[in-house]
Short mmCIF file of C-alpha atoms and ligand atoms in Angstrom, two decimals:
data_model
loop_
_atom_site.label_atom_id
_atom_site.label_comp_id
_atom_site.label_asym_id
_atom_site.label_seq_id
_atom_site.Cartn_x
_atom_site.Cartn_y
_atom_site.Cartn_z
CA UNK O 1 57.40 59.59 227.97
CA UNK O 2 53.97 60.02 229.45
CA UNK O 3 50.95 61.26 227.52
CA UNK O 4 51.46 64.59 229.25
CA UNK O 5 54.48 64.89 226.99
CA UNK O 6 56.86 65.40 229.89
CA UNK O 7 58.47 63.52 232.73
CA UNK O 8 58.20 64.07 236.41
CA UNK O 9 61.28 66.06 237.50
CA UNK O 10 62.53 64.63 240.87
CA UNK O 11 66.08 66.04 240.99
CA UNK O 12 67.37 68.38 243.71
CA UNK O 13 66.82 71.45 241.58
CA UNK O 14 65.53 72.64 239.23
CA UNK O 15 62.28 71.20 240.49
CA UNK O 16 58.67 70.99 239.23
CA UNK O 17 57.24 74.50 239.21
CA UNK O 18 53.64 75.64 239.93
CA UNK O 19 51.71 76.54 236.73
CA UNK O 20 50.87 79.99 238.23
CA UNK O 21 54.61 80.67 238.58
CA UNK O 22 55.38 79.55 235.00
CA UNK O 23 52.51 81.59 233.61
CA UNK O 24 53.92 84.95 234.71
CA UNK O 25 57.28 84.14 233.09
CA UNK O 26 55.47 84.23 229.72
CA UNK O 27 53.65 87.47 230.39
CA UNK O 28 54.77 90.57 228.48
CA UNK O 29 57.90 92.06 230.02
CA UNK O 30 57.44 95.40 231.60
CA UNK O 31 59.96 98.20 232.36
CA UNK O 32 62.13 97.58 235.37
CA UNK O 33 61.03 101.05 236.58
CA UNK O 34 57.31 100.56 235.95
CA UNK O 35 55.16 101.12 239.14
CA UNK O 36 53.80 97.53 239.03
CA UNK O 37 57.29 96.09 238.77
CA UNK O 38 58.65 98.29 241.57
CA UNK O 39 55.78 97.06 243.75
CA UNK O 40 56.50 93.43 242.83
CA UNK O 41 60.22 93.79 243.64
CA UNK O 42 59.43 95.48 246.97
CA UNK O 43 56.98 92.71 247.88
CA UNK O 44 59.60 90.08 247.07
CA UNK O 45 62.13 91.69 249.37
CA UNK O 46 59.62 91.96 252.19
CA UNK O 47 58.34 88.40 251.71
CA UNK O 48 61.89 87.03 251.69
CA UNK O 49 62.45 88.48 255.16
CA UNK O 50 59.31 86.63 256.28
CA UNK O 51 60.33 83.34 254.75
CA UNK O 52 63.88 83.67 256.18
CA UNK O 53 62.44 84.96 259.49
CA UNK O 54 64.77 87.91 259.54
CA UNK O 55 62.66 91.05 259.94
CA UNK O 56 65.63 93.33 260.44
CA UNK O 57 67.72 91.92 257.63
CA UNK O 58 68.66 93.36 254.29
CA UNK O 59 67.35 91.31 251.39
CA UNK O 60 69.11 91.23 247.96
CA UNK O 61 67.71 89.81 244.69
CA UNK O 62 70.19 89.33 241.86
CA UNK O 63 70.19 87.85 238.42
CA UNK O 64 72.42 84.79 238.73
CA UNK O 65 72.50 81.24 240.18
CA UNK O 66 73.13 80.20 243.77
CA UNK O 67 76.88 80.44 243.28
CA UNK O 68 76.47 84.17 242.69
CA UNK O 69 74.73 84.49 246.05
CA UNK O 70 77.72 82.60 247.58
CA UNK O 71 80.05 84.95 245.72
CA UNK O 72 78.18 88.05 246.92
CA UNK O 73 78.60 87.05 250.58
CA UNK O 74 82.26 86.27 250.07
CA UNK O 75 83.04 89.36 248.02
CA UNK O 76 81.43 91.77 250.37
CA UNK O 77 82.58 90.22 253.71
CA UNK O 78 86.10 89.11 252.95
CA UNK O 79 89.18 91.35 252.75
CA UNK O 80 92.61 90.05 251.77
CA UNK O 81 94.20 88.32 254.78
CA UNK O 82 90.93 87.66 256.66
CA UNK O 83 90.69 84.23 258.17
CA UNK O 84 87.67 82.15 257.24
CA UNK O 85 86.46 78.81 258.51
CA UNK O 86 84.57 76.53 256.14
CA UNK O 87 82.47 73.76 257.68
CA UNK O 88 82.21 71.29 254.82
CA UNK O 89 79.69 68.45 254.58
CA UNK O 90 80.27 67.86 250.93
CA UNK O 91 80.75 69.28 247.47
CA UNK O 92 79.40 72.77 248.16
CA UNK O 93 81.62 73.34 251.20
CA UNK O 94 84.66 72.66 248.99
CA UNK O 95 83.28 75.18 246.57
CA UNK O 96 82.95 77.84 249.29
CA UNK O 97 86.52 77.30 250.36
CA UNK O 98 87.79 77.88 246.82
CA UNK O 99 85.53 80.95 246.42
CA UNK O 100 86.75 82.63 249.59
CA UNK O 101 90.38 82.11 248.61
CA UNK O 102 89.75 84.20 245.50
CA UNK O 103 89.06 87.20 247.73
CA UNK O 104 92.33 86.68 249.64
CA UNK O 105 90.96 84.77 252.65
CA UNK O 106 93.12 82.35 254.59
CA UNK O 107 90.76 79.42 254.63
CA UNK O 108 90.61 76.56 257.13
CA UNK O 109 88.31 73.71 256.13
CA UNK O 110 86.74 71.34 258.69
CA UNK O 111 85.53 68.51 256.60
CA UNK O 112 83.15 65.71 257.63
CA UNK O 113 83.23 62.10 256.50
CA UNK O 114 80.73 61.60 253.67
CA UNK O 115 77.19 61.35 255.17
CA UNK O 116 78.31 62.80 258.49
CA UNK O 117 78.45 66.31 260.04
CA UNK O 118 81.32 68.14 261.63
CA UNK O 119 81.22 67.88 265.42
CA UNK O 120 80.44 71.09 267.28
CA UNK O 121 83.39 70.46 269.56
CA UNK O 122 85.68 70.53 266.45
CA UNK O 123 84.14 73.85 265.37
CA UNK O 124 84.57 75.32 268.78
CA UNK O 125 88.15 74.07 268.97
CA UNK O 126 88.92 75.77 265.65
CA UNK O 127 87.32 79.02 266.89
CA UNK O 128 89.50 78.86 270.00
CA UNK O 129 92.67 78.35 267.92
CA UNK O 130 92.25 81.15 265.34
CA UNK O 131 90.57 84.51 265.14
CA UNK O 132 88.23 83.99 262.26
CA UNK O 133 86.24 86.79 260.67
CA UNK O 134 83.65 84.49 259.10
CA UNK O 135 82.51 80.91 258.97
CA UNK O 136 80.39 79.26 256.35
CA UNK O 137 78.34 76.07 256.46
CA UNK O 138 75.98 74.28 254.14
CA UNK O 139 72.47 73.90 255.68
CA UNK O 140 71.74 71.01 253.33
CA UNK O 141 74.60 69.76 251.25
CA UNK O 142 73.04 68.65 247.96
CA UNK O 143 75.88 66.15 247.32
CA UNK O 144 75.21 64.13 250.50
CA UNK O 145 71.64 65.06 251.60
CA UNK O 146 73.11 65.87 255.04
CA UNK O 147 71.38 68.61 256.96
CA UNK O 148 73.29 70.61 259.57
CA UNK O 149 71.62 72.20 262.56
CA UNK O 150 72.19 75.95 262.13
CA UNK O 151 71.18 76.91 265.69
CA UNK O 152 74.35 75.90 267.64
CA UNK O 153 76.56 77.20 264.81
CA UNK O 154 74.80 80.58 265.02
CA UNK O 155 75.28 80.55 268.76
CA UNK O 156 79.06 79.80 268.37
CA UNK O 157 79.29 82.62 265.84
CA UNK O 158 77.74 85.10 268.34
CA UNK O 159 79.86 83.79 271.25
CA UNK O 160 83.17 84.10 269.34
CA UNK O 161 82.29 87.21 267.36
CA UNK O 162 82.50 85.41 264.01
CA UNK O 163 80.14 86.14 261.14
CA UNK O 164 78.10 83.11 260.04
CA UNK O 165 77.13 82.42 256.42
CA UNK O 166 74.53 79.73 255.75
CA UNK O 167 74.42 78.22 252.25
CA UNK O 168 70.73 77.51 252.13
CA UNK O 169 70.56 76.80 248.34
CA UNK O 170 69.03 73.34 249.09
CA UNK O 171 67.10 74.32 252.21
CA UNK O 172 65.40 77.71 252.25
CA UNK O 173 61.59 77.32 251.95
CA UNK O 174 61.87 73.59 252.48
CA UNK O 175 63.58 73.31 255.87
CA UNK O 176 63.07 75.30 259.05
CA UNK O 177 64.73 78.69 258.81
CA UNK O 178 64.92 81.20 261.67
CA UNK O 179 67.76 83.51 260.61
CA UNK O 180 67.33 86.20 263.33
CA UNK O 181 66.66 83.85 266.20
CA UNK O 182 69.58 81.64 265.23
CA UNK O 183 71.92 84.61 264.77
CA UNK O 184 72.86 83.80 261.22
CA UNK O 185 74.52 86.70 259.42
CA UNK O 186 73.96 85.76 255.80
CA UNK O 187 71.45 83.17 254.59
CA UNK O 188 71.57 82.65 250.85
CA UNK O 189 69.72 80.59 248.27
CA UNK O 190 68.75 80.40 244.61
CA UNK O 191 65.36 80.34 242.91
CA UNK O 192 65.32 76.86 241.42
CA UNK O 193 64.89 74.71 244.48
CA UNK O 194 62.37 74.99 247.34
CA UNK O 195 61.75 78.65 246.50
CA UNK O 196 59.97 77.32 243.41
CA UNK O 197 61.04 79.58 240.53
CA UNK O 198 63.04 78.54 237.45
CA UNK O 199 66.87 79.01 237.64
CA UNK O 200 68.17 82.53 237.45
CA UNK O 201 67.84 84.28 240.78
CA UNK O 202 70.40 84.53 243.52
CA UNK O 203 68.69 85.45 246.81
CA UNK O 204 70.31 86.58 250.06
CA UNK O 205 69.36 88.12 253.35
CA UNK O 206 72.06 89.83 255.41
CA UNK O 207 71.86 90.72 259.15
CA UNK O 208 72.59 94.21 260.41
CA UNK O 209 75.88 92.81 261.75
CA UNK O 210 76.86 91.60 258.26
CA UNK O 211 75.99 94.99 256.77
CA UNK O 212 78.02 96.69 259.50
CA UNK O 213 81.07 94.42 258.72
CA UNK O 214 80.74 95.37 255.04
CA UNK O 215 80.50 99.14 255.90
CA UNK O 216 83.66 98.84 258.02
CA UNK O 217 85.79 97.43 255.20
CA UNK O 218 89.14 99.09 254.63
CA UNK O 219 89.50 97.88 251.07
CA UNK O 220 87.12 98.02 248.10
CA UNK O 221 85.05 94.91 247.27
CA UNK O 222 87.01 92.82 244.80
CA UNK O 223 84.05 92.10 242.55
CA UNK O 224 82.34 94.92 240.66
CA UNK O 225 78.99 93.21 239.93
CA UNK O 226 78.50 91.82 243.48
CA UNK O 227 79.52 95.01 245.38
CA UNK O 228 76.84 96.00 247.84
CA UNK O 229 77.94 99.63 247.24
CA UNK O 230 76.20 99.23 243.90
CA UNK O 231 73.16 97.30 245.04
CA UNK O 232 72.13 98.44 248.52
CA UNK O 233 70.60 101.68 247.36
CA UNK O 234 68.74 99.75 244.63
CA UNK O 235 67.19 97.27 247.08
CA UNK O 236 66.27 100.14 249.43
CA UNK O 237 64.68 102.09 246.58
CA UNK O 238 62.58 99.08 245.52
CA UNK O 239 61.40 98.52 249.11
CA UNK O 240 60.47 102.21 249.37
CA UNK O 241 58.66 102.14 246.02
CA UNK O 242 61.08 104.32 244.05
CA UNK O 243 62.59 103.59 240.64
CA UNK O 244 66.29 103.01 240.60
CA UNK O 245 68.93 101.43 238.34
CA UNK O 246 72.33 99.79 238.55
CA UNK O 247 71.96 96.53 236.46
CA UNK O 248 68.79 95.50 234.68
CA UNK O 249 66.91 93.15 236.99
CA UNK O 250 65.41 89.85 235.55
CA UNK O 251 61.93 91.36 235.32
CA UNK O 252 59.92 88.20 234.55
CA UNK O 253 61.74 86.08 237.09
CA UNK O 254 61.05 88.67 239.80
CA UNK O 255 57.37 88.64 238.85
CA UNK O 256 57.46 84.81 239.20
CA UNK O 257 59.23 85.11 242.51
CA UNK O 258 56.43 87.27 243.80
CA UNK O 259 53.89 84.63 242.92
CA UNK O 260 55.91 81.81 244.44
CA UNK O 261 56.71 83.65 247.67
CA UNK O 262 52.98 84.46 248.10
CA UNK O 263 52.15 80.79 247.66
CA UNK O 264 54.83 79.80 250.20
CA UNK O 265 53.55 82.30 252.79
CA UNK O 266 49.90 81.32 252.07
CA UNK O 267 50.87 77.72 252.90
CA UNK O 268 52.73 79.02 255.96
CA UNK O 269 56.38 78.18 256.69
CA UNK O 270 55.43 75.85 259.57
CA UNK O 271 53.01 73.84 257.43
CA UNK O 272 55.40 73.83 254.52
CA UNK O 273 58.33 72.46 256.54
CA UNK O 274 55.96 69.88 258.08
CA UNK O 275 54.85 68.80 254.57
CA UNK O 276 58.43 68.42 253.42
CA UNK O 277 59.22 66.38 256.53
CA UNK O 278 56.16 64.10 256.11
CA UNK O 279 56.96 63.42 252.45
CA UNK O 280 60.68 62.92 253.03
CA UNK O 281 59.94 60.43 255.90
CA UNK O 282 57.54 58.57 253.72
CA UNK O 283 60.05 58.46 250.84
CA UNK O 284 62.87 57.29 253.12
CA UNK O 285 60.74 54.60 254.78
CA UNK O 286 59.78 53.15 251.36
CA UNK O 287 63.45 53.34 250.25
CA UNK O 288 64.61 51.54 253.41
CA UNK O 289 61.87 48.89 252.96
CA UNK O 290 63.29 48.20 249.55
CA UNK O 291 66.71 47.49 251.14
CA UNK O 292 68.51 50.66 250.08
CA UNK O 293 70.86 52.53 252.41
CA UNK O 294 71.02 56.33 252.66
CA UNK O 295 74.21 58.42 252.68
CA UNK O 296 73.30 60.38 255.77
CA UNK O 297 74.59 58.19 258.58
CA UNK O 298 72.21 59.59 261.17
CA UNK O 299 68.51 59.82 260.32
CA UNK O 300 68.33 63.06 262.31
CA UNK O 301 70.75 64.65 259.77
CA UNK O 302 68.84 63.46 256.70
CA UNK O 303 67.52 66.41 254.73
CA UNK O 304 63.82 66.80 253.97
CA UNK O 305 64.47 68.40 250.62
CA UNK O 306 66.37 65.55 248.96
CA UNK O 307 67.68 62.03 249.56
CA UNK O 308 71.01 60.46 248.60
CA UNK O 309 70.80 56.73 248.19
CA UNK O 310 73.49 54.05 247.79
CA UNK O 311 72.87 51.52 244.94
CA UNK O 312 72.16 48.19 246.63
CA UNK O 313 74.55 45.30 246.53
CA UNK O 314 74.46 43.38 243.33
CA UNK O 315 73.14 46.34 241.25
CA UNK O 316 75.39 48.08 238.73
CA UNK O 317 74.75 51.81 239.18
CA UNK O 318 75.09 52.70 235.52
CA UNK O 319 72.57 49.97 234.57
CA UNK O 320 70.17 51.27 237.11
CA UNK O 321 70.54 54.85 235.95
CA UNK O 322 70.13 53.76 232.29
CA UNK O 323 66.90 51.99 233.28
CA UNK O 324 65.68 54.99 235.19
CA UNK O 325 66.40 57.20 232.16
CA UNK O 326 63.75 55.21 230.24
CA UNK O 327 61.15 55.73 232.99
CA UNK O 328 58.84 58.73 233.35
CA UNK O 329 60.74 60.03 236.43
CA UNK O 330 63.95 61.99 236.21
CA UNK O 331 66.42 61.43 239.11
CA UNK O 332 69.95 62.70 239.58
CA UNK O 333 73.26 60.86 239.73
CA UNK O 334 75.78 61.08 242.63
CA UNK O 335 77.82 64.25 242.95
CA UNK O 336 80.54 63.67 245.65
CA UNK O 337 83.65 62.94 243.56
CA UNK O 338 84.87 59.97 245.63
CA UNK O 339 81.44 58.25 245.76
CA UNK O 340 79.83 59.46 242.55
CA UNK O 341 79.25 56.00 241.03
CA UNK O 342 77.97 54.46 244.22
CA UNK O 343 74.75 56.40 244.77
CA UNK O 344 71.92 58.48 243.27
CA UNK O 345 69.86 61.39 244.42
CA UNK O 346 66.16 62.26 244.47
CA UNK O 347 64.75 65.72 245.12
CA UNK O 348 61.53 66.10 247.06
CA UNK O 349 60.88 69.73 247.55
CA UNK O 350 58.68 72.66 246.60
CA UNK O 351 55.41 71.62 245.01
CA UNK O 352 56.11 67.90 245.63
CA UNK O 353 53.14 65.82 246.80
CA UNK O 354 52.39 62.27 247.90
CA UNK O 355 51.64 61.01 244.36
CA UNK O 356 55.05 62.22 243.19
CA UNK O 357 56.64 60.18 245.97
CA UNK O 358 54.59 57.06 245.00
CA UNK O 359 55.38 57.47 241.32
CA UNK O 360 59.11 57.87 242.05
CA UNK O 361 59.17 54.77 244.30
CA UNK O 362 57.33 52.79 241.62
CA UNK O 363 59.80 53.85 238.96
CA UNK O 364 62.75 52.94 241.19
CA UNK O 365 61.17 49.53 241.90
CA UNK O 366 60.66 48.83 238.26
CA UNK O 367 64.15 49.91 237.31
CA UNK O 368 65.64 47.68 240.12
CA UNK O 369 63.66 44.64 238.92
CA UNK O 370 64.82 45.26 235.34
CA UNK O 371 68.48 45.39 236.18
CA UNK O 372 68.30 42.39 238.63
CA UNK O 373 66.92 40.11 235.90
N1 PMP M 1 75.02 75.33 247.31
C1 PMP M 1 74.21 74.25 247.39
C2 PMP M 1 73.93 73.63 248.63
C3 PMP M 1 73.61 73.76 246.13
O1 PMP M 1 72.85 72.71 246.21
C4 PMP M 1 73.94 74.41 244.95
C5 PMP M 1 73.32 73.93 243.65
N2 PMP M 1 73.04 72.59 243.52
C6 PMP M 1 74.78 75.54 244.99
C7 PMP M 1 75.32 75.96 246.19
C8 PMP M 1 75.15 76.25 243.76
O2 PMP M 1 73.97 76.81 243.19
P1 PMP M 1 73.92 77.08 241.60
O3 PMP M 1 74.02 75.74 240.95
O4 PMP M 1 72.47 77.67 241.44
O5 PMP M 1 74.94 78.00 241.24
#
């Protein structure tokens, strides 16, 4: 343990949070209908649409984790018997397939090899074979550190009249995001990653087309808490500065979100994405120099928010992880069931800076030398 009394948190969420964000979490909690809070909530909804680059979208802020945001999209857009296509690049694609089945979807999964993406031709082929209502994909799969290019998937969605749902839990505010331009219908995330707020917020922006699809449902939404019938008027009220109530919002987390979104927009999305890219490239170069191999097969598909790294030959993974656990840097184990014991993960998003990268590399070097001896 360092003299600071804490370790450097370098996992792919939760991440290290800015002191200004943490400070408001400890401020006295106000009423969820207090004018200041209504203004904060409205600002958050407006700033989300800026970060997502979706000016005509409908933003939702819910108490819950990223899985709730996934659930909200599934619950509101799927009716029993609808066909859904899941483009899976890892663990979280599998989760989406299971989730959509709960709402009665007939799910087809297109699954990539670990570290790879699904070919666009395979997606187009599937769209030609079946009339899907919706397709989901994971922008950055946190189990593989593979990033998928949303633009051509958005285009396919438009061309084939299929709604597109982007799981951006490990990408939004760390990777490029142009929801409107790309034609993505739902882009969802959670607070604890590149958004920079402790766990507890499920965040989502829905396109006019997604809202239209929800309005045209023939059956009620099969999830009471997630139902947009309950939440749309609440979000609209907050944006218009009026008090409203359905379920008590997480007041302090929303106040923290306002601070973090302001910091994100002050940095500017372009500069922020460039910073993530620079630091990720620096981290990967150092990792490669040390003789490690990355899970993403193609460097162009390597995420800028985290890295997934195979243990080198001759190193026992559990020994390395045990040695890292004694260091001042916290990293994450593997997550993909089949490869779990063969790799580890390092998050580098949000407030991350160059010294964090250097400290992490140094800790990894030291752990390696300890387990090699
Ligand atoms: N999707 C992705 C890509 C994720 O990385 C995660 C969390 N690691 C989730 C979904 C689920 O989010 P949560 O753990 O906040 O429910």
